[in-house]
mmCIF file of the C-alpha atoms, coordinates in Angstrom:
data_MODEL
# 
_entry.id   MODEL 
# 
loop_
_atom_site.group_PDB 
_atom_site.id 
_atom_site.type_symbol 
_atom_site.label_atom_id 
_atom_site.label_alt_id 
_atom_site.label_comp_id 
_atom_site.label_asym_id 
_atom_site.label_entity_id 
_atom_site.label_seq_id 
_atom_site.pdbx_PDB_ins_code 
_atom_site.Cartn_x 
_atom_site.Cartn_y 
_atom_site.Cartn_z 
_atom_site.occupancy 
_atom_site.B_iso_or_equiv 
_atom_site.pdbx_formal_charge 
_atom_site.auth_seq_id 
_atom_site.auth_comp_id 
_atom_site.auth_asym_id 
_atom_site.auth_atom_id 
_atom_site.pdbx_PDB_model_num 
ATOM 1  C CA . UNK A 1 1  ? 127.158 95.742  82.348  1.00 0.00 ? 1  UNK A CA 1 
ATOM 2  C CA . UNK A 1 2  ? 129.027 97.896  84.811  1.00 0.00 ? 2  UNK A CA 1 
ATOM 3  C CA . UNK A 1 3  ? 128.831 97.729  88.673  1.00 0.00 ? 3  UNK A CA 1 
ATOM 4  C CA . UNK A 1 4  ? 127.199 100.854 88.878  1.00 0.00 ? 4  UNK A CA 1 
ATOM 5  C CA . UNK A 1 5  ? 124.548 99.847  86.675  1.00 0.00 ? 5  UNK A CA 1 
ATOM 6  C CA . UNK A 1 6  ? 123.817 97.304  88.663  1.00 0.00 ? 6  UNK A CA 1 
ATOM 7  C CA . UNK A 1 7  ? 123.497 98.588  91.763  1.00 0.00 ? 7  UNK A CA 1 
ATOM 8  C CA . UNK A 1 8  ? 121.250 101.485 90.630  1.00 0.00 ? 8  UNK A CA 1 
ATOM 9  C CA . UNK A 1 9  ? 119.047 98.970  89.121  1.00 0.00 ? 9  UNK A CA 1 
ATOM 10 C CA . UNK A 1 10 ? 119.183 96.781  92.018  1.00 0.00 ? 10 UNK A CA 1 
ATOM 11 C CA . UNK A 1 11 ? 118.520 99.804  94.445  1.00 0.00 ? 11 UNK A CA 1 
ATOM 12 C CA . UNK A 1 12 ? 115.286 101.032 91.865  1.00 0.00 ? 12 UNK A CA 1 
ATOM 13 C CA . UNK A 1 13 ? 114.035 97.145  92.052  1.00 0.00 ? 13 UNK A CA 1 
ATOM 14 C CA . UNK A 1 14 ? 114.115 97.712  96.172  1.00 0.00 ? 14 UNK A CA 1 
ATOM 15 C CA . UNK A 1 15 ? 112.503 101.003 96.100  1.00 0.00 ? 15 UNK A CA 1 
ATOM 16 C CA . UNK A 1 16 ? 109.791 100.124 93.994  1.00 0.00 ? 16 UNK A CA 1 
ATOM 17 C CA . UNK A 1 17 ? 108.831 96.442  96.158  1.00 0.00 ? 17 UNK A CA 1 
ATOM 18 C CA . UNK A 1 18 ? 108.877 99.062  98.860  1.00 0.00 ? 18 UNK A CA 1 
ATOM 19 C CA . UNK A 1 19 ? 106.492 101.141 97.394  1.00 0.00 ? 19 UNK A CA 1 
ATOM 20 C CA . UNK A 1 20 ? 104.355 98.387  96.363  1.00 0.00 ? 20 UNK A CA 1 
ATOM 21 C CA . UNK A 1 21 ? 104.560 96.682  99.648  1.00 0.00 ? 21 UNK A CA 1 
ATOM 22 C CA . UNK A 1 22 ? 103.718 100.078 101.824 1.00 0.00 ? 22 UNK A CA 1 
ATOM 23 C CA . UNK A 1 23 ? 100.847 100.648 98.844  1.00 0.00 ? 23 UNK A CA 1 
ATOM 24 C CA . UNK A 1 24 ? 99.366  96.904  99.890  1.00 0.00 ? 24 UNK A CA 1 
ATOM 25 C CA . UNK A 1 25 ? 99.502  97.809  103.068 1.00 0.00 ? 25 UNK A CA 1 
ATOM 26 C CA . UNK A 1 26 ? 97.615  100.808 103.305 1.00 0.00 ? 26 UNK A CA 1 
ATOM 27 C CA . UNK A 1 27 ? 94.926  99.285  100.891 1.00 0.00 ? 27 UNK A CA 1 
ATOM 28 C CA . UNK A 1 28 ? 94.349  96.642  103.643 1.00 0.00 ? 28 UNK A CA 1 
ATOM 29 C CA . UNK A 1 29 ? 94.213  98.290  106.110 1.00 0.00 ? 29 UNK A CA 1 
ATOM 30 C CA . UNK A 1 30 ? 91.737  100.955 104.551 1.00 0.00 ? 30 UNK A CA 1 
ATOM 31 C CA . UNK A 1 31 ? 89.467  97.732  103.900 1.00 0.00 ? 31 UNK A CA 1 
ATOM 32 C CA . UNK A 1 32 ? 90.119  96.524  107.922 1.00 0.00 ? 32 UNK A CA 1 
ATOM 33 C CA . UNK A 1 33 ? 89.089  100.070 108.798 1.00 0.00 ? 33 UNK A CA 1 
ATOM 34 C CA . UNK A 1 34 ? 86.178  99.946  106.333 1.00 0.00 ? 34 UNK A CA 1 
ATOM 35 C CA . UNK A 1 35 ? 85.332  96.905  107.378 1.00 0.00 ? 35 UNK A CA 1 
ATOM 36 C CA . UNK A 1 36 ? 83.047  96.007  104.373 1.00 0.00 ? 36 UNK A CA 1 
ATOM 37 C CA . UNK A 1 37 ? 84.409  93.309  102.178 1.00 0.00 ? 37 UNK A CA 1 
ATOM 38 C CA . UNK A 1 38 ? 82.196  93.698  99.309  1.00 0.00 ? 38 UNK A CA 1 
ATOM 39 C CA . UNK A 1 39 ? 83.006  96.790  99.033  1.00 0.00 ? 39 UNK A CA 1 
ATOM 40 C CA . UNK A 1 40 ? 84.162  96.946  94.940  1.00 0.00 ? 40 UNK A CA 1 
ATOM 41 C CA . UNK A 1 41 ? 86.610  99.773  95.110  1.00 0.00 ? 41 UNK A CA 1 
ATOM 42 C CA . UNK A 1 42 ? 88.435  98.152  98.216  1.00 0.00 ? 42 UNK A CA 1 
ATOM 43 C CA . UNK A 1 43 ? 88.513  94.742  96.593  1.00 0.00 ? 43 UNK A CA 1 
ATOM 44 C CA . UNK A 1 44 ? 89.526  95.600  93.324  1.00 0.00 ? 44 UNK A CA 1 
ATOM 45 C CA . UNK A 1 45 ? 92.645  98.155  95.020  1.00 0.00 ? 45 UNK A CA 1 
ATOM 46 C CA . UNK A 1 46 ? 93.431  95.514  97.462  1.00 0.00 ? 46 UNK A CA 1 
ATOM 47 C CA . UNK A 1 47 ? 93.915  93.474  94.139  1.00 0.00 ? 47 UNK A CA 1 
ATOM 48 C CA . UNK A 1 48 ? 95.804  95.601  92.155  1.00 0.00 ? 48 UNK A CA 1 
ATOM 49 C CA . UNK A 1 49 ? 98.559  96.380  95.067  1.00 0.00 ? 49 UNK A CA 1 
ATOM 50 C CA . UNK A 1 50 ? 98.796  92.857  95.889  1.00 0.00 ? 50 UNK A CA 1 
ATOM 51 C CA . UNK A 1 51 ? 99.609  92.002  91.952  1.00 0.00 ? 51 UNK A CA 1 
ATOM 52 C CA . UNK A 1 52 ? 102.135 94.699  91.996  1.00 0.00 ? 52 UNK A CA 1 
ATOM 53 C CA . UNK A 1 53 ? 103.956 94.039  95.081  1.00 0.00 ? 53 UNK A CA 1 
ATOM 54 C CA . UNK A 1 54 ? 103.893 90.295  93.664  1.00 0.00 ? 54 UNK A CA 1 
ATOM 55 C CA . UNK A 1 55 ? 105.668 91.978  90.265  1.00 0.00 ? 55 UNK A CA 1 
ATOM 56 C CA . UNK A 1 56 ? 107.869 94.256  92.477  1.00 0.00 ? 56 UNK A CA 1 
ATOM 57 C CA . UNK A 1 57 ? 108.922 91.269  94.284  1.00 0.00 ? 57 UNK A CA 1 
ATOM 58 C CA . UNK A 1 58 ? 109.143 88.821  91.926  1.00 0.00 ? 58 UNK A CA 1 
ATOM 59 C CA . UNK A 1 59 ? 111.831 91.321  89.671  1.00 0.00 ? 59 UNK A CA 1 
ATOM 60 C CA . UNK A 1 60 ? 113.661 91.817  92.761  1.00 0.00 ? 60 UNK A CA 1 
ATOM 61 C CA . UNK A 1 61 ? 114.063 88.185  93.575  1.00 0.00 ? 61 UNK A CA 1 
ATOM 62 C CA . UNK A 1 62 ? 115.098 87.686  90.237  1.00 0.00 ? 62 UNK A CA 1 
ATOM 63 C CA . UNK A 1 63 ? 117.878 90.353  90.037  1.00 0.00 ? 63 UNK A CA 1 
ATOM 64 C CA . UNK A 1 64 ? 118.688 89.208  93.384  1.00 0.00 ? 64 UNK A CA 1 
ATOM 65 C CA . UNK A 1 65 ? 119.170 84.927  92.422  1.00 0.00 ? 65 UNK A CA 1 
ATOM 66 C CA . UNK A 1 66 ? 121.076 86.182  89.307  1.00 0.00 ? 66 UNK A CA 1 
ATOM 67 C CA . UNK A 1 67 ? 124.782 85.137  89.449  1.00 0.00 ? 67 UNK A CA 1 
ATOM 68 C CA . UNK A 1 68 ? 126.424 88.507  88.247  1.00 0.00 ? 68 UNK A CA 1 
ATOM 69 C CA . UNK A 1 69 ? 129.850 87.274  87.872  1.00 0.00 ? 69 UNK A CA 1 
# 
C-alpha cells in the first residue's frame, strides 16, 4: 500500500472518531440538559454514539498500533 493511502485512511479514521466523539457529546449533554434518565430516546442515542465512538476509536487505535514498515 502506498504512503498516500495511508495517510488518507489514517486522516478518514481521525475524522470519523471525531465525529463520533463530538456526536457522544452532544447526546449527553442533551440528556444533562433534559435531565430525565428514563427518557427512551435519550438512552437509546446516548447508546448508539457511545458504541460508535467505541468503533471509531477502536479502528483508529488499530491503524494507529499497526507497524507499517
Amino acid at each position: 500500500m502506498k504512503l498516500q493511502t495511508l495517510n488518507y485512511i489514517h486522516e478518514l479514521l481521525i475524522a470519523t472518531e471525531k465525529k463520533a466523539r463530538d456526536a457522544k457529546r452532544a447526546a449527553w449533554n442533551q440528556a444533562e440538559f433534559k435531565n430525565d434518565p428514563d427518557c427512551t430516546d435519550l438512552v437509546e442515542q446516548k447508546d448508539y454514539t457511545r458504541e460508535a465512538w467505541n468503533q471509531a476509536n477502536d479502528a483508529l487505535n488499530d491503524f494507529e498500533n499497526q507497524d507499517w514498515r
